[in-house]
């Protein structure tokens, strides 16, 4: 399997299969274009339980698998918002914990599961980081970055506090917590919401410069009401 990232504003990843039987999977509706010689199979990858879990993590209930019938066939998956597509070799870094909605597509040898933060209050009160995606296995996975990518390599014990919508992924060695913003004045007047993500090293953290949920909220607020 070979790939190339196409475009800069609204990028896509175009995958060329080198042998029959090679495949990629994505959430339903993630494919942008493909050549002849590709078969598509929509299924609840991993069974009903895992499918429902993925739905809560921002992905669709059904996943679509695209499989090559012959060598040289091609399929492409496009990003949904302006930003970047980030290729990650899962086997090299031991897997990642990702923010919901970060997953674009992957080889079938990559596992996509759901994990939860330990602080349940974050989920009850709308914390964006409550439900996470656990990516493991081997092979290539492609993540969506909203805006531009920023990578921080945290030293042991180093702490980084981030608006939850700006976190894309982090290595398993990074400790992840959701903490409440301190002070009523900061909560109601600070504009950052109730929660921040606290990341403690060692390990790499991938951030994005755009918080799409916040951006969408501003657009909705500007729409005229009847």
Backbone as JSON, one array per atom type, in Angstrom:
{
  "sequence": "XXXXXXXXXXXXXXXXXXXXXXXXXXXXXXXXXXXXXXXXXXXXXXXXXXXXXXXXXXXXXXXXXXXXXXXXXXXXXXXXXXXXXXXXXXXXXXXXXXXXXXXXXXXXXXXXXXXXXXXXXXXXXXXXXXXXXXXXXXXXXXXXXXXXXXXXXXXXXXXXXXXXXXXXXXXXXXXXXXXXXXXXXXXXXXXXXXXXXXXXXXXXXXXXXXXXXXXXXXXXXXXXXX",
  "N": [[0.83, -1.19, 0.0], [0.57, 2.19, -0.92], [0.67, 5.75, -0.37], [-0.42, 9.18, -0.82], [-0.58, 12.57, 0.22], [-2.9, 14.9, -0.79], [-3.46, 18.22, -1.77], [-3.84, 21.26, 0.21], [-5.46, 23.12, 1.63], [-8.05, 21.88, 1.96], [-7.35, 18.94, 2.49], [-6.76, 15.59, 1.12], [-6.23, 12.06, 1.44], [-4.76, 9.87, -0.78], [-4.81, 6.57, -1.62], [-2.95, 3.92, -2.96], [-3.23, 0.61, -3.85], [-1.03, -2.13, -3.65], [-1.37, -4.83, -4.0], [-3.78, -7.44, -4.61], [-6.55, -7.72, -2.34], [-5.6, -6.02, -0.36], [-6.63, -3.43, 1.9], [-8.6, -0.61, 3.13], [-10.28, 1.09, 5.78], [-13.01, 3.27, 6.71], [-15.12, 5.76, 8.27], [-18.65, 5.74, 7.6], [-19.41, 7.29, 4.55], [-16.95, 8.53, 4.22], [-15.32, 8.2, 2.0], [-13.89, 9.73, -0.91], [-13.15, 9.58, -3.7], [-12.6, 6.91, -6.1], [-10.97, 4.3, -8.0], [-11.87, 1.92, -10.63], [-12.22, -1.56, -9.75], [-12.26, -1.71, -7.02], [-13.83, -2.97, -4.17], [-16.59, -2.34, -2.02], [-17.59, -2.64, 1.34], [-19.99, -2.25, 3.7], [-20.21, -2.29, 7.17], [-20.68, -3.3, 10.65], [-18.02, -2.83, 12.12], [-16.19, -4.88, 14.2], [-18.4, -5.61, 15.65], [-21.66, -5.12, 17.29], [-21.47, -3.89, 19.86], [-18.93, -2.5, 19.88], [-19.43, -0.87, 17.73], [-21.5, 0.83, 18.59], [-20.12, 2.1, 20.62], [-18.17, 3.48, 19.09], [-19.85, 5.27, 17.81], [-20.6, 6.98, 19.89], [-18.16, 8.17, 20.22], [-17.94, 9.95, 18.21], [-17.82, 8.91, 15.64], [-19.35, 7.15, 12.82], [-22.02, 4.71, 13.06], [-21.83, 2.55, 11.31], [-19.06, 1.23, 9.51], [-17.08, 1.59, 6.55], [-15.45, -0.59, 4.4], [-12.9, -0.68, 2.02], [-11.73, -2.63, -0.52], [-9.09, -3.96, -2.47], [-9.4, -5.41, -5.66], [-7.51, -5.95, -7.49], [-4.02, -5.28, -8.19], [-2.74, -1.92, -8.13], [-5.04, -0.42, -7.97], [-7.03, 2.34, -6.69], [-8.04, 4.48, -3.97], [-9.52, 7.29, -2.34], [-9.65, 9.43, 0.53], [-11.21, 12.15, 1.99], [-10.68, 15.13, 3.98], [-12.92, 16.72, 6.32], [-13.06, 19.35, 7.15], [-11.24, 22.47, 6.86], [-7.74, 22.08, 7.03], [-5.3, 19.7, 8.03], [-4.15, 16.43, 6.97], [-2.95, 13.84, 8.84], [-0.56, 11.36, 8.66], [0.04, 8.35, 10.46], [2.12, 5.85, 11.67], [1.07, 3.23, 13.31], [2.21, 0.99, 14.54], [4.8, 1.79, 15.14], [4.77, 3.66, 17.21], [3.38, 2.51, 19.26], [0.69, 2.99, 19.48], [-2.08, 5.35, 19.91], [-3.94, 7.76, 21.84], [-6.82, 9.41, 20.96], [-8.68, 12.42, 20.24], [-12.25, 12.54, 19.99], [-13.63, 12.12, 16.75], [-11.26, 12.53, 15.39], [-10.31, 10.48, 13.81], [-9.77, 9.47, 10.45], [-9.23, 7.47, 8.37], [-8.0, 4.06, 7.98], [-5.7, 1.25, 7.74], [-6.81, -2.2, 7.73], [-5.56, -3.61, 9.74], [-5.33, -1.93, 11.84], [-6.71, -1.06, 14.95], [-9.68, 0.44, 16.16], [-10.98, 1.71, 18.96], [-13.01, 2.6, 21.83], [-12.47, 4.75, 24.59], [-12.71, 6.07, 27.94], [-12.58, 9.07, 29.9], [-11.59, 9.36, 33.33], [-12.93, 11.12, 34.91], [-16.08, 11.51, 35.51], [-17.8, 13.66, 35.74], [-17.07, 15.45, 33.78], [-18.2, 14.39, 31.48], [-20.94, 14.47, 32.11], [-21.45, 17.18, 32.21], [-20.87, 18.09, 29.71], [-18.2, 18.04, 28.85], [-15.76, 18.04, 26.31], [-13.7, 16.21, 26.12], [-14.47, 13.8, 27.27], [-15.14, 11.33, 26.03], [-13.02, 9.24, 24.25], [-10.88, 8.12, 21.54], [-9.26, 5.07, 21.11], [-6.47, 4.04, 19.54], [-4.88, 1.3, 18.15], [-2.78, -1.58, 17.39], [-1.28, -2.48, 14.22], [0.14, -0.85, 11.31], [-1.0, 1.78, 9.04], [-2.65, 4.75, 10.04], [-4.8, 7.52, 9.45], [-5.21, 10.79, 10.49], [-7.46, 13.52, 11.12], [-6.69, 16.94, 11.17], [-7.77, 19.94, 12.48], [-7.36, 23.06, 11.19], [-4.03, 24.06, 11.78], [-1.27, 21.84, 12.57], [0.27, 21.3, 15.73], [2.97, 20.14, 17.54], [3.88, 19.0, 20.69], [6.46, 17.97, 22.72], [6.51, 16.52, 25.67], [8.36, 16.64, 28.67], [9.24, 14.31, 31.36], [6.83, 14.63, 33.87], [6.19, 17.2, 33.05], [3.65, 19.62, 32.5], [0.87, 20.37, 30.49], [-1.77, 22.48, 29.76], [-4.8, 22.51, 28.04], [-7.37, 23.78, 25.93], [-10.08, 21.64, 25.51], [-11.05, 21.11, 22.91], [-8.89, 21.57, 21.27], [-7.13, 19.51, 21.37], [-5.69, 16.83, 19.64], [-4.37, 14.24, 19.63], [-2.42, 11.96, 21.68], [0.5, 10.31, 22.99], [0.58, 7.05, 24.61], [2.04, 7.16, 26.93], [1.55, 9.6, 28.06], [-0.17, 11.21, 30.65], [-3.6, 11.79, 31.13], [-6.06, 14.1, 32.01], [-9.2, 15.58, 32.93], [-9.88, 18.76, 34.02], [-11.66, 21.07, 36.11], [-12.32, 24.45, 35.36], [-11.12, 26.94, 37.47], [-12.85, 29.13, 39.69], [-15.73, 31.11, 39.68], [-16.07, 33.46, 38.22], [-14.22, 33.17, 36.14], [-15.34, 30.95, 34.86], [-17.85, 31.87, 33.92], [-17.28, 34.25, 32.61], [-14.91, 33.99, 31.28], [-14.94, 32.67, 28.83], [-13.96, 30.18, 28.12], [-15.31, 27.9, 28.81], [-16.28, 25.12, 30.98], [-14.25, 23.25, 31.41], [-10.81, 22.16, 31.22], [-8.22, 20.43, 29.48], [-5.79, 18.49, 30.99], [-2.58, 17.58, 30.46], [0.06, 15.42, 31.15], [3.49, 14.82, 30.95], [5.85, 12.01, 30.51], [6.03, 12.29, 26.85], [4.67, 12.62, 23.48], [2.45, 15.13, 22.3], [-0.2, 15.97, 20.2], [-1.56, 18.8, 18.84], [-4.21, 20.99, 17.63], [-4.79, 24.0, 15.82], [-7.29, 25.04, 15.4], [-10.39, 25.04, 17.0], [-12.96, 23.27, 16.18], [-15.61, 22.89, 17.07], [-16.08, 25.18, 18.59], [-15.8, 27.1, 16.58], [-17.95, 26.38, 14.89], [-20.04, 26.96, 16.62], [-19.88, 29.74, 16.75], [-20.57, 30.42, 14.13], [-23.22, 29.5, 14.04], [-24.31, 31.24, 15.92], [-24.31, 33.62, 14.5], [-26.23, 33.34, 12.62], [-29.31, 34.46, 11.26], [-32.32, 34.69, 13.15], [-35.77, 33.77, 13.11]],
  "CA": [[0.0, 0.0, 0.0], [1.25, 3.47, -0.98], [-0.27, 6.85, -0.21], [0.06, 10.56, -0.93], [-1.49, 13.6, 0.71], [-3.2, 15.81, -1.9], [-4.11, 19.46, -1.36], [-3.34, 21.91, 1.42], [-6.54, 23.74, 2.4], [-8.96, 20.78, 2.3], [-6.55, 17.84, 1.94], [-7.24, 14.21, 1.05], [-5.19, 11.05, 1.31], [-5.04, 8.96, -1.88], [-4.13, 5.31, -1.34], [-2.81, 2.99, -4.08], [-3.0, -0.74, -3.35], [0.0, -2.84, -4.4], [-1.71, -6.23, -4.18], [-5.19, -7.77, -4.36], [-6.87, -8.05, -0.96], [-5.28, -4.92, 0.54], [-7.87, -2.69, 2.18], [-8.67, 0.52, 4.06], [-11.65, 1.33, 6.25], [-13.31, 4.63, 7.13], [-16.51, 5.89, 8.68], [-19.59, 5.82, 6.48], [-19.38, 8.58, 3.87], [-15.62, 9.12, 4.24], [-14.63, 8.07, 0.71], [-14.06, 10.87, -1.81], [-13.15, 9.02, -5.06], [-11.88, 5.65, -6.22], [-10.88, 3.73, -9.34], [-12.5, 0.62, -10.78], [-11.44, -2.63, -9.14], [-12.37, -1.6, -5.57], [-15.12, -3.37, -3.63], [-16.96, -1.66, -0.78], [-18.4, -3.43, 2.26], [-20.42, -1.51, 4.89], [-20.41, -3.26, 8.25], [-20.42, -2.89, 12.03], [-16.68, -3.38, 12.36], [-15.98, -5.23, 15.6], [-19.64, -6.01, 16.3], [-22.6, -4.07, 17.7], [-20.98, -3.15, 21.03], [-17.88, -1.57, 19.47], [-20.02, 0.1, 16.8], [-22.2, 1.83, 19.4], [-19.08, 2.88, 21.28], [-17.6, 4.41, 18.11], [-20.84, 6.31, 17.55], [-20.48, 7.94, 20.97], [-16.88, 8.86, 20.1], [-17.97, 10.88, 17.09], [-17.8, 8.23, 14.35], [-20.62, 6.58, 12.42], [-22.31, 3.36, 13.55], [-21.3, 1.62, 10.31], [-17.8, 1.57, 8.87], [-17.0, 1.11, 5.16], [-14.15, -1.16, 4.05], [-12.62, -0.65, 0.58], [-10.76, -3.69, -0.74], [-8.57, -4.03, -3.85], [-9.56, -6.65, -6.41], [-6.26, -6.15, -8.25], [-2.96, -4.32, -7.86], [-2.78, -0.64, -8.83], [-6.3, 0.3, -7.76], [-6.83, 3.54, -5.87], [-9.17, 5.06, -3.26], [-9.12, 8.51, -1.63], [-10.49, 9.86, 1.65], [-11.02, 13.6, 2.13], [-10.98, 15.76, 5.26], [-14.23, 17.36, 6.36], [-12.88, 20.78, 7.39], [-9.92, 22.96, 6.47], [-6.71, 21.67, 7.97], [-4.29, 18.78, 7.57], [-4.29, 15.0, 7.18], [-1.71, 13.4, 9.48], [-0.32, 9.91, 8.62], [0.7, 7.82, 11.65], [2.42, 4.42, 11.68], [0.66, 2.86, 14.66], [3.14, 0.02, 15.1], [6.07, 2.4, 15.56], [4.67, 4.43, 18.46], [2.63, 1.78, 20.27], [-0.71, 3.42, 19.54], [-2.39, 6.71, 20.34], [-5.27, 8.13, 22.34], [-7.22, 10.53, 20.11], [-9.94, 13.11, 20.49], [-13.33, 12.02, 19.15], [-13.71, 12.77, 15.45], [-9.95, 12.7, 14.75], [-10.05, 9.38, 12.88], [-10.23, 9.61, 9.06], [-9.24, 6.15, 7.76], [-6.87, 3.24, 8.43], [-5.63, -0.12, 7.27], [-7.63, -3.09, 8.56], [-4.77, -4.1, 10.86], [-5.42, -0.91, 12.89], [-7.92, -1.19, 15.77], [-10.28, 1.69, 16.64], [-11.86, 1.43, 20.09], [-13.45, 3.75, 22.62], [-12.06, 4.79, 25.99], [-13.36, 7.18, 28.64], [-11.83, 9.71, 30.96], [-12.01, 8.88, 34.65], [-13.74, 12.13, 35.58], [-17.41, 11.41, 34.91], [-18.48, 14.96, 35.71], [-16.78, 16.08, 32.49], [-19.19, 13.91, 30.53], [-22.28, 14.91, 32.48], [-21.6, 18.61, 31.97], [-20.55, 18.45, 28.33], [-16.77, 18.12, 28.54], [-15.49, 17.45, 25.0], [-12.7, 15.15, 26.21], [-14.96, 12.68, 28.05], [-15.06, 10.12, 25.23], [-11.8, 9.28, 23.44], [-10.64, 7.01, 20.63], [-8.03, 4.33, 21.38], [-5.97, 3.48, 18.28], [-3.83, 0.33, 18.44], [-2.51, -2.52, 16.3], [-0.16, -2.15, 13.33], [-0.28, -0.27, 10.04], [-1.16, 3.22, 8.92], [-3.91, 5.44, 10.31], [-4.76, 8.92, 9.03], [-6.01, 11.62, 11.39], [-7.83, 14.87, 10.67], [-6.26, 18.08, 11.98], [-8.52, 21.16, 12.17], [-6.38, 24.14, 11.2], [-2.64, 23.61, 11.67], [-0.78, 20.91, 13.58], [1.32, 21.72, 16.65], [3.43, 18.98, 18.31], [4.61, 19.3, 21.92], [7.11, 16.81, 23.34], [6.55, 16.82, 27.09], [9.33, 15.95, 29.52], [8.58, 13.66, 32.5], [6.26, 15.55, 34.85], [5.81, 18.49, 32.46], [2.2, 19.73, 32.38], [0.32, 21.26, 29.47], [-3.23, 22.6, 29.89], [-5.28, 22.83, 26.7], [-8.8, 23.72, 25.66], [-10.28, 20.26, 25.08], [-11.26, 21.04, 21.47], [-7.63, 21.74, 20.55], [-6.33, 18.28, 21.49], [-5.92, 15.82, 18.59], [-3.94, 12.91, 20.06], [-1.22, 11.92, 22.51], [1.05, 8.98, 23.21], [0.04, 6.38, 25.79], [2.82, 7.52, 28.12], [1.05, 10.88, 28.58], [-1.33, 11.1, 31.55], [-4.67, 12.65, 30.63], [-7.1, 14.4, 32.99], [-10.06, 16.74, 32.69], [-10.02, 19.53, 35.25], [-12.62, 22.16, 36.07], [-11.77, 25.8, 35.45], [-11.31, 27.45, 38.83], [-13.39, 30.47, 39.86], [-16.99, 31.35, 38.97], [-15.89, 34.55, 37.26], [-13.54, 32.61, 34.97], [-16.26, 30.04, 34.18], [-18.93, 32.58, 33.24], [-16.81, 35.4, 31.84], [-13.63, 33.72, 30.61], [-15.16, 32.21, 27.47], [-13.28, 28.9, 27.85], [-16.13, 26.78, 29.24], [-16.09, 24.59, 32.33], [-13.18, 22.27, 31.55], [-9.56, 22.16, 30.48], [-7.52, 19.15, 29.43], [-4.47, 18.53, 31.62], [-1.71, 16.54, 29.91], [1.31, 15.35, 31.91], [4.48, 14.0, 30.27], [6.51, 12.2, 29.22], [5.41, 11.84, 25.62], [4.3, 13.6, 22.47], [1.07, 15.58, 22.24], [-0.53, 16.62, 18.93], [-2.61, 19.81, 19.02], [-4.68, 21.65, 16.42], [-4.97, 25.42, 16.1], [-8.7, 25.39, 15.33], [-11.39, 24.29, 17.75], [-14.07, 23.34, 15.22], [-16.89, 23.05, 17.77], [-16.2, 26.6, 18.93], [-16.01, 27.8, 15.32], [-19.32, 26.12, 14.46], [-20.92, 27.7, 17.51], [-19.88, 31.16, 16.35], [-21.34, 30.52, 12.89], [-24.63, 29.38, 14.4], [-24.71, 32.46, 16.61], [-24.46, 34.71, 13.55], [-27.34, 33.08, 11.72], [-30.51, 35.2, 11.67], [-33.44, 33.9, 13.65], [-37.07, 34.3, 12.71]],
  "C": [[0.87, 1.25, 0.0], [0.22, 4.59, -0.83], [0.41, 8.18, -0.51], [-1.03, 11.48, -0.41], [-1.65, 14.63, -0.4], [-3.91, 17.04, -1.35], [-3.55, 20.0, -0.06], [-4.46, 22.51, 2.27], [-7.54, 22.7, 2.89], [-8.33, 19.49, 1.79], [-7.3, 16.51, 1.92], [-6.03, 13.3, 1.04], [-5.63, 10.07, 0.23], [-4.17, 7.72, -1.69], [-4.12, 4.45, -2.6], [-2.44, 1.62, -3.52], [-2.01, -1.47, -4.26], [-0.35, -4.29, -4.69], [-3.19, -6.45, -3.96], [-5.4, -8.13, -2.89], [-6.49, -6.97, 0.03], [-6.52, -4.04, 0.73], [-7.63, -1.53, 3.13], [-10.11, 0.61, 4.54], [-11.78, 2.76, 6.76], [-14.73, 4.65, 7.66], [-17.39, 6.04, 7.45], [-19.59, 7.22, 5.87], [-18.01, 9.21, 3.77], [-14.88, 9.06, 2.92], [-14.93, 9.25, -0.19], [-14.09, 10.43, -3.28], [-12.35, 7.73, -5.07], [-11.88, 5.18, -7.67], [-11.74, 2.47, -9.42], [-11.6, -0.45, -10.14], [-11.4, -2.56, -7.63], [-13.76, -2.08, -5.16], [-15.35, -2.69, -2.29], [-17.86, -2.56, 0.05], [-18.71, -2.6, 3.5], [-20.76, -2.5, 5.99], [-20.2, -2.62, 9.61], [-19.08, -3.5, 12.44], [-16.48, -3.63, 13.85], [-17.24, -5.63, 16.33], [-20.45, -4.83, 16.79], [-22.07, -3.23, 18.84], [-19.94, -2.11, 20.66], [-18.44, -0.5, 18.55], [-20.74, 1.2, 17.56], [-21.2, 2.71, 20.13], [-18.45, 3.89, 20.34], [-18.55, 5.56, 17.83], [-20.78, 7.39, 18.62], [-19.17, 8.73, 20.89], [-16.81, 9.76, 18.87], [-17.92, 10.25, 15.72], [-19.17, 7.65, 14.04], [-20.78, 5.16, 12.96], [-21.71, 2.32, 12.61], [-19.97, 2.15, 9.76], [-17.82, 0.98, 7.46], [-15.58, 0.65, 4.88], [-14.02, -1.2, 2.53], [-11.46, -1.59, 0.3], [-10.38, -3.77, -2.23], [-8.83, -5.4, -4.45], [-8.31, -6.98, -7.23], [-5.27, -5.08, -7.85], [-3.14, -3.05, -8.69], [-4.07, 0.12, -8.7], [-6.1, 1.38, -6.7], [-8.14, 3.96, -5.2], [-8.67, 6.26, -2.46], [-10.15, 8.86, -0.56], [-10.17, 11.32, 1.94], [-11.37, 14.08, 3.53], [-12.31, 16.49, 5.17], [-14.17, 18.86, 6.61], [-11.48, 21.18, 6.96], [-8.89, 22.58, 7.52], [-5.67, 20.77, 7.33], [-4.77, 17.34, 7.72], [-2.95, 14.49, 7.67], [-1.58, 11.88, 9.37], [0.46, 9.46, 9.86], [0.9, 6.32, 11.47], [2.19, 3.91, 13.1], [1.65, 1.9, 15.32], [4.42, 0.63, 15.65], [5.96, 3.11, 16.9], [3.83, 3.75, 19.52], [1.19, 2.22, 20.42], [-0.87, 4.82, 20.08], [-3.76, 6.76, 20.99], [-5.65, 9.41, 21.61], [-8.53, 11.15, 20.57], [-11.0, 12.54, 19.56], [-13.41, 12.83, 17.86], [-12.38, 12.92, 14.75], [-9.68, 11.64, 13.69], [-10.62, 9.67, 11.5], [-10.33, 8.24, 8.4], [-8.0, 5.39, 8.23], [-6.86, 1.93, 7.68], [-6.39, -1.03, 8.23], [-6.88, -3.66, 9.75], [-4.74, -3.11, 12.03], [-6.75, -1.05, 13.61], [-8.38, 0.18, 16.25], [-11.29, 1.35, 17.72], [-12.18, 2.72, 20.84], [-12.9, 3.63, 24.03], [-12.65, 6.05, 26.61], [-12.4, 7.79, 29.64], [-12.39, 9.24, 32.3], [-12.94, 9.87, 35.35], [-15.12, 12.2, 34.93], [-18.11, 12.75, 34.83], [-18.22, 15.7, 34.4], [-17.79, 15.66, 31.44], [-20.57, 14.44, 30.83], [-22.51, 16.38, 32.14], [-21.07, 19.05, 30.62], [-19.08, 18.61, 28.03], [-16.46, 17.38, 27.26], [-14.54, 16.26, 25.09], [-13.17, 13.92, 26.95], [-14.8, 11.36, 27.31], [-13.89, 10.25, 24.25], [-11.73, 8.06, 22.54], [-9.27, 6.39, 20.94], [-7.61, 3.64, 20.09], [-4.78, 2.58, 18.58], [-3.64, -0.58, 17.23], [-1.27, -2.16, 15.52], [-0.72, -1.57, 12.05], [-0.5, 1.22, 10.12], [-2.58, 3.66, 9.28], [-3.73, 6.9, 9.91], [-5.74, 9.72, 9.88], [-6.31, 12.97, 10.76], [-7.35, 15.91, 11.68], [-7.08, 19.29, 11.55], [-7.58, 22.36, 12.3], [-4.98, 23.58, 11.0], [-2.25, 22.71, 12.84], [0.31, 21.55, 14.42], [1.68, 20.51, 17.5], [4.25, 19.46, 19.5], [5.17, 18.01, 22.49], [7.33, 17.12, 24.82], [7.61, 15.99, 27.81], [8.59, 15.26, 30.66], [8.1, 14.69, 33.53], [5.84, 16.9, 34.3], [4.31, 18.51, 32.18], [1.84, 20.74, 31.3], [-1.19, 21.27, 29.63], [-3.78, 23.18, 28.6], [-6.8, 22.87, 26.72], [-9.08, 22.37, 25.02], [-10.46, 20.13, 23.57], [-10.01, 21.2, 20.65], [-6.69, 20.55, 20.69], [-6.7, 17.34, 20.35], [-5.6, 14.43, 19.12], [-2.73, 13.05, 20.96], [-0.79, 10.49, 22.69], [0.54, 8.4, 24.52], [0.8, 6.73, 27.07], [2.36, 8.82, 28.76], [-0.17, 10.63, 29.46], [-2.35, 12.18, 31.19], [-5.73, 12.84, 31.72], [-7.95, 15.56, 32.48], [-10.19, 17.48, 34.01], [-10.98, 20.7, 35.04], [-11.9, 23.49, 36.17], [-12.1, 26.38, 36.81], [-11.87, 28.88, 38.81], [-14.64, 30.7, 39.02], [-16.85, 32.44, 37.91], [-15.22, 34.05, 35.99], [-14.47, 31.71, 34.16], [-17.26, 30.82, 33.33], [-18.45, 33.7, 32.33], [-15.57, 35.1, 31.01], [-13.77, 33.22, 29.19], [-14.51, 30.88, 27.14], [-14.1, 27.69, 28.28], [-15.74, 26.29, 30.62], [-14.8, 23.8, 32.5], [-11.96, 22.61, 30.71], [-8.99, 20.75, 30.49], [-6.13, 19.33, 30.03], [-3.67, 17.32, 31.14], [-0.37, 16.57, 30.64], [2.26, 14.37, 31.25], [5.06, 12.91, 31.14], [5.67, 11.73, 28.03], [5.02, 12.97, 24.71], [2.81, 13.87, 22.51], [0.87, 16.3, 20.91], [-1.73, 17.53, 19.15], [-3.05, 20.33, 17.66], [-5.04, 23.1, 16.76], [-6.43, 25.85, 16.05], [-9.53, 24.46, 16.19], [-12.67, 24.35, 16.93], [-15.42, 23.51, 15.9], [-17.13, 24.5, 18.16], [-16.47, 27.43, 17.68], [-17.44, 27.63, 14.83], [-20.32, 26.87, 15.32], [-21.0, 29.17, 17.16], [-20.69, 31.37, 15.07], [-22.84, 30.46, 13.18], [-25.14, 30.64, 15.08], [-24.92, 33.65, 15.68], [-25.64, 34.52, 12.6], [-28.59, 33.81, 12.19], [-31.6, 34.26, 12.14], [-34.76, 34.57, 13.28], [-37.8, 34.92, 13.9]]
}
